[in-house]
mmCIF file of C-alpha atoms in Angstrom:
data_model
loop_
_atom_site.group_PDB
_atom_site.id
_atom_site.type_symbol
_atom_site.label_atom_id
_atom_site.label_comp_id
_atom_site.label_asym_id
_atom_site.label_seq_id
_atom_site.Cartn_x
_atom_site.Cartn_y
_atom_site.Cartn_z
ATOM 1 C CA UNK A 1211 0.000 0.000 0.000
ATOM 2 C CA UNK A 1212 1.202 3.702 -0.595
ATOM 3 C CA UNK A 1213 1.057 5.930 2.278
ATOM 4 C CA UNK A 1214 -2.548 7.120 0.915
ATOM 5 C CA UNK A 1215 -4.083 3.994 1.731
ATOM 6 C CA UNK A 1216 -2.233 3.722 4.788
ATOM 7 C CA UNK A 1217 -3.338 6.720 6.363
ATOM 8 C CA UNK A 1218 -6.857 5.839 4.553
ATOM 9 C CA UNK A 1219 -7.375 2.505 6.540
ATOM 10 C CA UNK A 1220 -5.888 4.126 9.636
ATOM 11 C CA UNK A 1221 -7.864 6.434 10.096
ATOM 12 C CA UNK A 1222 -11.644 4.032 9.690
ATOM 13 C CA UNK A 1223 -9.931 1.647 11.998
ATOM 14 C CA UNK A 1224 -9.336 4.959 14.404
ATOM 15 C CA UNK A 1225 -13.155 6.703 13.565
ATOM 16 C CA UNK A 1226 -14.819 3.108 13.104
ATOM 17 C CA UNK A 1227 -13.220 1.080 15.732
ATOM 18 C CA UNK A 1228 -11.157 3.696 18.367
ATOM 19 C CA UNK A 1229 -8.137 1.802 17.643
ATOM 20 C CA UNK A 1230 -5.203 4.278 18.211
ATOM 21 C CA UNK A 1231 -3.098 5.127 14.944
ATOM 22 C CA UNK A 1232 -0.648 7.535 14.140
ATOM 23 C CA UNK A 1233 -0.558 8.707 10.789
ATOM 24 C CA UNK A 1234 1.674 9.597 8.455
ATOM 25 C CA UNK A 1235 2.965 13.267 7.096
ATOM 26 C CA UNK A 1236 1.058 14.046 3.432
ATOM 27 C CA UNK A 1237 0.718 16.791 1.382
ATOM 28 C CA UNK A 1238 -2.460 19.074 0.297
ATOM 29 C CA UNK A 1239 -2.249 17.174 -2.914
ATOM 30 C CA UNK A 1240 -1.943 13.198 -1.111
ATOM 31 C CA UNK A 1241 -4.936 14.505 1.978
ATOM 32 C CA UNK A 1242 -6.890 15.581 -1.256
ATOM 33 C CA UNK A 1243 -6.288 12.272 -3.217
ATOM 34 C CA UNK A 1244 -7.728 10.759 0.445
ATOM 35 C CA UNK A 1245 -11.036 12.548 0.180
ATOM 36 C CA UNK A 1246 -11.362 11.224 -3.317
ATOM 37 C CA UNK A 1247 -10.889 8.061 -2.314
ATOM 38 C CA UNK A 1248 -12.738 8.434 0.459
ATOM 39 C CA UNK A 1249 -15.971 9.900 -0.998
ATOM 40 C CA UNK A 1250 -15.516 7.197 -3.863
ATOM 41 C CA UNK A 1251 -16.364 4.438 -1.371
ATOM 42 C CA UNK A 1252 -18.688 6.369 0.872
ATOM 43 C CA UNK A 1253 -16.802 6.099 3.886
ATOM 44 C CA UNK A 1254 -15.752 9.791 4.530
ATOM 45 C CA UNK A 1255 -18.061 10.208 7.544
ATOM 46 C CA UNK A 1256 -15.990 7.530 8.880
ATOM 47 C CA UNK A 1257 -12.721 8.998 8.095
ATOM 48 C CA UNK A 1258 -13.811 12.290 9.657
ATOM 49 C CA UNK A 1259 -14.656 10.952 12.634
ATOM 50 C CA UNK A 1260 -10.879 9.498 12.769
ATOM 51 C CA UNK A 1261 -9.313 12.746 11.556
ATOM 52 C CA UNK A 1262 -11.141 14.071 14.755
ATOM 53 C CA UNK A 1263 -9.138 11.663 16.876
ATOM 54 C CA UNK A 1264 -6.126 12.348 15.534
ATOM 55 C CA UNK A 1265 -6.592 15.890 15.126
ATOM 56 C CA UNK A 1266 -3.606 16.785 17.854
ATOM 57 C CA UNK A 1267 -1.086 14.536 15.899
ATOM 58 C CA UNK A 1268 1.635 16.810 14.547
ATOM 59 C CA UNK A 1269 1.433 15.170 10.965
ATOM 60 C CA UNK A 1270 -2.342 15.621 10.857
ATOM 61 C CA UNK A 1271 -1.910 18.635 8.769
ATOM 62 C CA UNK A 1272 -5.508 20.311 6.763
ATOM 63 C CA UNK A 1273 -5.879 23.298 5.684
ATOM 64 C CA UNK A 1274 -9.172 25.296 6.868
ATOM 65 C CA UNK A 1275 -10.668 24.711 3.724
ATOM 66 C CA UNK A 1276 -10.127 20.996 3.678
ATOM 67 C CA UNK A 1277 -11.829 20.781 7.301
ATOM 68 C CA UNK A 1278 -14.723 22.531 5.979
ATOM 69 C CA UNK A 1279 -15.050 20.044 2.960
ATOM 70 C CA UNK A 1280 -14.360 16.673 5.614
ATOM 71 C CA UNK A 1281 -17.382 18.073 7.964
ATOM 72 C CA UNK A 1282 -19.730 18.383 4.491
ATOM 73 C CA UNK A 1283 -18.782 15.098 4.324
ATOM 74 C CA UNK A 1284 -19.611 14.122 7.663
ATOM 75 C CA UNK A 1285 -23.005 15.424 7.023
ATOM 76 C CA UNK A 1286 -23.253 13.552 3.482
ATOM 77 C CA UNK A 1287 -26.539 11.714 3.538
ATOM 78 C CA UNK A 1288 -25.172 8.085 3.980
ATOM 79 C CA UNK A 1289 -27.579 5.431 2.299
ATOM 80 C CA UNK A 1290 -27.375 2.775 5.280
ATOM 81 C CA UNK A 1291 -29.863 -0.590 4.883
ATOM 82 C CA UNK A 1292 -32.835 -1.034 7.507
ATOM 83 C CA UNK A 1293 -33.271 -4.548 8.644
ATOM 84 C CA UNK A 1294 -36.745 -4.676 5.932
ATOM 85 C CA UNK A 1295 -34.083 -3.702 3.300
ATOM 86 C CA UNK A 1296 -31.621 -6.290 4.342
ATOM 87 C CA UNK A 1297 -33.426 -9.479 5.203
ATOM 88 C CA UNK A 1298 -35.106 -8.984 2.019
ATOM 89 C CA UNK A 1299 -35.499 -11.945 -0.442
ATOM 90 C CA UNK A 1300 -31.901 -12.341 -1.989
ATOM 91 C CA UNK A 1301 -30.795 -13.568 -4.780
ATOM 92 C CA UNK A 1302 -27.667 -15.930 -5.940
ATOM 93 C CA UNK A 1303 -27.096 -16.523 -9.752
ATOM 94 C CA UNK A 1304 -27.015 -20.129 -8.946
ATOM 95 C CA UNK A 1305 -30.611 -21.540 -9.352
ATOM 96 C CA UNK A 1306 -29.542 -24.804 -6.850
ATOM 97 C CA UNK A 1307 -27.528 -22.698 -4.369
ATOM 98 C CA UNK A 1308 -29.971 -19.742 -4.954
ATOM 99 C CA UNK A 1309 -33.324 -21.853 -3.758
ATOM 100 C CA UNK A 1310 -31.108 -23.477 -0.794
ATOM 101 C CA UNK A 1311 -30.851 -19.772 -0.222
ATOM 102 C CA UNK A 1312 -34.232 -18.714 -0.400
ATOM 103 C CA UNK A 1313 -35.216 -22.026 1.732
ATOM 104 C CA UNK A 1314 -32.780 -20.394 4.485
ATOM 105 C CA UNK A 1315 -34.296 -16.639 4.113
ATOM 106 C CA UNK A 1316 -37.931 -18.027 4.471
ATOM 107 C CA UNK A 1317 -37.631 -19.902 7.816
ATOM 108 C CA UNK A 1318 -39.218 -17.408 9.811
ATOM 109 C CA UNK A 1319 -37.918 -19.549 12.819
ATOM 110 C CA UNK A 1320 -34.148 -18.908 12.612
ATOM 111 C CA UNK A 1321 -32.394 -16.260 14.337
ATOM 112 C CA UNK A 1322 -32.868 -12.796 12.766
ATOM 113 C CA UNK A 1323 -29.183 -11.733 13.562
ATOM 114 C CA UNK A 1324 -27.815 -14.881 11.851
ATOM 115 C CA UNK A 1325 -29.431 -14.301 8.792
ATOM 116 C CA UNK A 1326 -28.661 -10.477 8.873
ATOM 117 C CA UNK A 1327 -25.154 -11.811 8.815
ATOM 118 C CA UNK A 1328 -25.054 -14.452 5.990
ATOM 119 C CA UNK A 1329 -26.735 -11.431 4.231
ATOM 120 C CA UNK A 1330 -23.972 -9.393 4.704
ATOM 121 C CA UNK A 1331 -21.674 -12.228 3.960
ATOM 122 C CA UNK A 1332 -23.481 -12.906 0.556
ATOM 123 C CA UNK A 1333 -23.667 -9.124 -0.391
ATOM 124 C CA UNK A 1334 -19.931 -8.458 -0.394
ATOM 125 C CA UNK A 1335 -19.447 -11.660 -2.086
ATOM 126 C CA UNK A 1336 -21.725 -10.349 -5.136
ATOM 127 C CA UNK A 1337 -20.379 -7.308 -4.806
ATOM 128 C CA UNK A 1338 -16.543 -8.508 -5.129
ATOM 129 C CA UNK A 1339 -17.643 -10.475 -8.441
ATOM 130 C CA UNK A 1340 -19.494 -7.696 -9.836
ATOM 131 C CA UNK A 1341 -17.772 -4.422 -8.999
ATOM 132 C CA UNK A 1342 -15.034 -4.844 -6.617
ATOM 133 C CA UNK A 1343 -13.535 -4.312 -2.956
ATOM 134 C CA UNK A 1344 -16.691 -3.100 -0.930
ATOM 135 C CA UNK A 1345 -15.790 -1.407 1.507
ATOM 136 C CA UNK A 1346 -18.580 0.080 3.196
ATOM 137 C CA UNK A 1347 -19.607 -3.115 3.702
ATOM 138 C CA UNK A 1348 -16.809 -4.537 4.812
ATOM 139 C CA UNK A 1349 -16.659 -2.024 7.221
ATOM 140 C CA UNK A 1350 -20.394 -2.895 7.913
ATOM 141 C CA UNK A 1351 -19.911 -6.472 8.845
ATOM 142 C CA UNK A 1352 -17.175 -5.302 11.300
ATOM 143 C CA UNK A 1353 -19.599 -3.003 13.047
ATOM 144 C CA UNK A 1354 -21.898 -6.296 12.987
ATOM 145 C CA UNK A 1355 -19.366 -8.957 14.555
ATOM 146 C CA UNK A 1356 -17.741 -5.571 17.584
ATOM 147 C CA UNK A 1357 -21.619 -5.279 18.432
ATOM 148 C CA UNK A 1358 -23.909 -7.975 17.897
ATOM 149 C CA UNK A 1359 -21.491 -11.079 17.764
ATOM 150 C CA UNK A 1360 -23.121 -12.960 20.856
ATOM 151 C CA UNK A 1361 -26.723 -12.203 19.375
ATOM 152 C CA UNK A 1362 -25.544 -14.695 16.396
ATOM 153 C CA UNK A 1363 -25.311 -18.469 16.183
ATOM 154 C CA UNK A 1364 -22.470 -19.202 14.729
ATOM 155 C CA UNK A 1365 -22.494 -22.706 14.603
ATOM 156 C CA UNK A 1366 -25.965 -22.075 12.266
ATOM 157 C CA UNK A 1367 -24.071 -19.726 10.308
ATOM 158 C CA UNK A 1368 -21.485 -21.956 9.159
ATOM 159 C CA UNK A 1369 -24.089 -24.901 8.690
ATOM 160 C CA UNK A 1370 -25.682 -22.468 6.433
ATOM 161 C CA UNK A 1371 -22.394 -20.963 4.434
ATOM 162 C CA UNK A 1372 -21.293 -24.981 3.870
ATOM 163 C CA UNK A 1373 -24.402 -25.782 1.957
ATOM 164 C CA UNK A 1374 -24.031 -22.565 -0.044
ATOM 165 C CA UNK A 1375 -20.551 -23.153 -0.585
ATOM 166 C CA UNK A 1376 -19.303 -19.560 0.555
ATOM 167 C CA UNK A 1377 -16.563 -21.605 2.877
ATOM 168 C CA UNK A 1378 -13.797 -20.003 0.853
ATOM 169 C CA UNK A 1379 -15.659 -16.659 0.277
ATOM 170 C CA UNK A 1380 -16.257 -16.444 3.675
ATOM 171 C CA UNK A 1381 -12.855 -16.800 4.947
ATOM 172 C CA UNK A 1382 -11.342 -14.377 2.005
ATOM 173 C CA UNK A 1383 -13.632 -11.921 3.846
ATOM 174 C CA UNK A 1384 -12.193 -12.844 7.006
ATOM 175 C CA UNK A 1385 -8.707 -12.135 5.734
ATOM 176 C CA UNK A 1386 -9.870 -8.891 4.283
ATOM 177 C CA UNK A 1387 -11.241 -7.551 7.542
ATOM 178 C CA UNK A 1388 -7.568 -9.095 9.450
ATOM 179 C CA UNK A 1389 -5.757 -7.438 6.408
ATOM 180 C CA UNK A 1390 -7.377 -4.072 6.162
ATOM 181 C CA UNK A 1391 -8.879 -3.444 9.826
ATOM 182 C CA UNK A 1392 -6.669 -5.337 12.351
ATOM 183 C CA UNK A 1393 -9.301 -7.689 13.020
ATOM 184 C CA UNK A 1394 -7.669 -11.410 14.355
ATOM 185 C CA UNK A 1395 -9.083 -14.480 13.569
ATOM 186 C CA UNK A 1396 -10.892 -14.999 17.451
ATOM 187 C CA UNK A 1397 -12.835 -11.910 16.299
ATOM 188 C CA UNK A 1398 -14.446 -13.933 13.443
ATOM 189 C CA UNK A 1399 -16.184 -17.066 14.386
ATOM 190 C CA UNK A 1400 -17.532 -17.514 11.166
ATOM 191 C CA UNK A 1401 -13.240 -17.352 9.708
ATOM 192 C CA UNK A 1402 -12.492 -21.216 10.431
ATOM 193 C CA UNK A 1403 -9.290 -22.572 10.642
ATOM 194 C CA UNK A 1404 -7.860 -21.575 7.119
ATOM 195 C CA UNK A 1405 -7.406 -17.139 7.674
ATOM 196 C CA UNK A 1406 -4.742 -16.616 5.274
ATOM 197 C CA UNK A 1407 -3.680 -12.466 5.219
ATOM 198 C CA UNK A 1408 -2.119 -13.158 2.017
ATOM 199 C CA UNK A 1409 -5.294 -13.742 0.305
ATOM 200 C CA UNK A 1410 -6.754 -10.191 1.027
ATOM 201 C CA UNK A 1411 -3.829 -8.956 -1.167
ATOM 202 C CA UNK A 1412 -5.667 -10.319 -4.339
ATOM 203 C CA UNK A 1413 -8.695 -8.055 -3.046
ATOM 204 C CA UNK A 1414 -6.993 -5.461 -1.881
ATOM 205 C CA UNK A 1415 -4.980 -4.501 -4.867
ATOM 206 C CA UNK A 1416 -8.164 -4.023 -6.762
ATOM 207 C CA UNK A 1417 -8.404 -0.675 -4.319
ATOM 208 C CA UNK A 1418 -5.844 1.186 -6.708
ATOM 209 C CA UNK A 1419 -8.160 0.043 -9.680
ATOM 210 C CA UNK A 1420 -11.341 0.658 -8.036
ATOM 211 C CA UNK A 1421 -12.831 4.095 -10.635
ATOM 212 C CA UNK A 1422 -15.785 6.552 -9.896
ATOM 213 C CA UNK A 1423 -17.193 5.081 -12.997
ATOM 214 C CA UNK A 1424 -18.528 1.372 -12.646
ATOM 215 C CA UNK A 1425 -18.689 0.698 -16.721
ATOM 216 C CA UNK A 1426 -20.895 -1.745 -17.802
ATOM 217 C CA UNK A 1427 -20.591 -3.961 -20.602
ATOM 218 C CA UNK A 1428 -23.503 -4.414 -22.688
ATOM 219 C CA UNK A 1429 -23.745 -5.560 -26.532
ATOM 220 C CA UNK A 1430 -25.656 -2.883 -29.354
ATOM 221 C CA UNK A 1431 -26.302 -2.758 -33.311
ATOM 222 C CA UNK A 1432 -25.844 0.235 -35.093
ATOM 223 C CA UNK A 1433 -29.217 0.734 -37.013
ATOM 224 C CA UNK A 1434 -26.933 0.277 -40.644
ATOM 225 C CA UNK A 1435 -25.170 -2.766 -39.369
ATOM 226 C CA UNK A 1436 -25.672 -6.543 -39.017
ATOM 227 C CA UNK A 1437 -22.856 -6.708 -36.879
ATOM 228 C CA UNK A 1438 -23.174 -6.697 -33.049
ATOM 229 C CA UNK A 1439 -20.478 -4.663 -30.604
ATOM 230 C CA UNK A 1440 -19.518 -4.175 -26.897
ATOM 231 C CA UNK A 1441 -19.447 -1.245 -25.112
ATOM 232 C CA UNK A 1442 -17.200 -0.795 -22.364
ATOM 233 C CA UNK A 1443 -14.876 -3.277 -23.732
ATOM 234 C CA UNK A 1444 -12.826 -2.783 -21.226
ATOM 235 C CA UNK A 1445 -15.203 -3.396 -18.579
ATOM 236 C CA UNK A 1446 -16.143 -6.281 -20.172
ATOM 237 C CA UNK A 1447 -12.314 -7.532 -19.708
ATOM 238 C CA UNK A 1448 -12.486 -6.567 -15.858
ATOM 239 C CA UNK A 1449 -15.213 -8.694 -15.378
ATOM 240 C CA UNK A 1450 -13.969 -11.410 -17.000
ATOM 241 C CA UNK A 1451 -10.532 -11.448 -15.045
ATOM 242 C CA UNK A 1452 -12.502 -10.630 -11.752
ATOM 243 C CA UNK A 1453 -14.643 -13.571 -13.064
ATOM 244 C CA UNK A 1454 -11.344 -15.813 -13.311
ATOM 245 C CA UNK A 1455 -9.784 -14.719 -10.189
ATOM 246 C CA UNK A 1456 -12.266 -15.559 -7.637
ATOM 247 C CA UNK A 1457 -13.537 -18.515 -9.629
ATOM 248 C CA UNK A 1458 -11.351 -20.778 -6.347
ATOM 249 C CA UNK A 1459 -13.436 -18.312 -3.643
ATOM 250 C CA UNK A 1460 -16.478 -19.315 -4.991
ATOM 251 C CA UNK A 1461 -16.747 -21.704 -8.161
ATOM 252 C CA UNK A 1462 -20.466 -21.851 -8.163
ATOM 253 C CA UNK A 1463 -21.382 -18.583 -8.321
ATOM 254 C CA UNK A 1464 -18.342 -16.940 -9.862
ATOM 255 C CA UNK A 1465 -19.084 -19.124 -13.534
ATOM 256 C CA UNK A 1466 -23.081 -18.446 -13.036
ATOM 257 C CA UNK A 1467 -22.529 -14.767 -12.170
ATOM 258 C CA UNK A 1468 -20.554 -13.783 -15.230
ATOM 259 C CA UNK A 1469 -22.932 -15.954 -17.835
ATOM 260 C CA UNK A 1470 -26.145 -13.947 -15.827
ATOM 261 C CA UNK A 1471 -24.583 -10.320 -17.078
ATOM 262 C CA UNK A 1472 -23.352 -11.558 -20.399
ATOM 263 C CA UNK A 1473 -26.845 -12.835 -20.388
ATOM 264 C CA UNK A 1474 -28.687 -9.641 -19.270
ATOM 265 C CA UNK A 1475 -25.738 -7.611 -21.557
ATOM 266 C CA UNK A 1476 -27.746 -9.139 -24.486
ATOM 267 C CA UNK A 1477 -30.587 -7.276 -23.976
ATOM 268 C CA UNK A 1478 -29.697 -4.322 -25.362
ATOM 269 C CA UNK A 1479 -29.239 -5.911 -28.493
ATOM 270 C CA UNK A 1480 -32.057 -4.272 -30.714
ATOM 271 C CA UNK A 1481 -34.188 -6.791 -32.574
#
């Protein structure tokens, strides 16, 4: 990581989870790059809230105007899921895994909190396929385990992420939130035995890649041609490496995912 992303994960771990950092010196130009990255993700609230813990540091240098923007920020509607919103019927592009799914979601007699957490487990899944490192939610499932751990059944949980095959998802999570948040494995009950940091780094170098502009791939005619095209061809290359590279995580949804938006890609197509 560059010192941006240092001082970036320092200071959610310090506004998130009152760890104690000390950051490093940066420029106007590097604290700027921050906010960017920052707002990109929708974590600046978070960040401001550590840049107000670490305010007396001596290489916590902002300018007036730069406080002014991080306290907008602070303010910054944040678009966080009610429980209606997240226990929701959700989807897997998988139609076996996805109705062992459903099957799980509609057993109104399991524990609320568990399922609120294989939710969360199966969201940033999707959303690593799809888009890339989410962190907002990663940062959401940490909140989750600090607060409501002992409200969950973990021994349910893993039942449940077994028969949809999220074992190695599941602990790639893990490693992200050791990795990027200082979490340790006896903070994760749902991590297992197998919490390997270095597989966060194929995650967490997608950070540097990560754009303001999610492109999506989709195939067109031109009204004078027979001949059909892609647009966003270079998304369409990101997807399919992202595809490829968590294809070990998660074999049965990473395939089905990628054939589901090639699949839904064909519908612009004009007839």
């Amino acid at each position: 990581m560059n010192i941006i992303q240092r001082n970036f994960f320092r200071l959610i771990k310090c506004g998130v989870y009152g760890t104690a950092e000390t950051l490093e010196p940066m420029s106007k130009h590097k604290w700027n790059k921050l906010y960017q990255m920052g707002h990109l993700h929708n974590v600046n609230p978070f960040i401001y809230q550590g840049l107000l813990k670490c305010k007396d540091q001596f290489n916590l240098k902002l300018l007036p105007k730069q406080w002014q923007q991080w306290e907008l920020a602070h303010f910054q509607q944040m678009q966080d899921a009610d429980d209606e919103e997240l226990l929701r019927p959700y989807k897997l592009t998988n139609p076996i895994i996805n109705r062992q799914l459903q099957n799980i979601l509609d057993d109104e007699q399991s524990d609320i909190n568990t399922r609120r957490m294989l939710i969360q487990i199966i969201r940033i899944a999707r959303h690593i396929l799809n888009w890339g490192l989410p962190l907002r939610l990663l940062i959401d499932l940490g909140v989750n385990l600090r607060d409501n751990t002992e409200k969950v059944d973990y021994e349910v949980l893993n039942e449940w992420i077994t028969r949809l095959r999220f074992t190695q998802m599941a602990q790639l999570e893990s490693a992200l939130l050791i990795e990027l948040f200082g979490f340790t494995a006896d903070d994760i009950p749902f991590a297992g035995g197998d919490v390997d940091s270095k597989k966060a780094n194929i995650v967490a170098r997608e950070l540097a890649e990560y754009t303001s502009n999610h492109q999506n791939f989709y195939f067109s005619q031109s009204p004078d041609s027979i001949f059909v095209h892609a647009s966003g061809g270079n998304a369409l290359i990101s997807h399919i490496r992202r595809s490829a590279r968590y294809m070990r995580f998660i074999p049965s949804e990473a395939f089905t995912n990628f054939f589901a938006s090639f699949a839904h890609s064909l519908t612009h197509i004009e007839e």
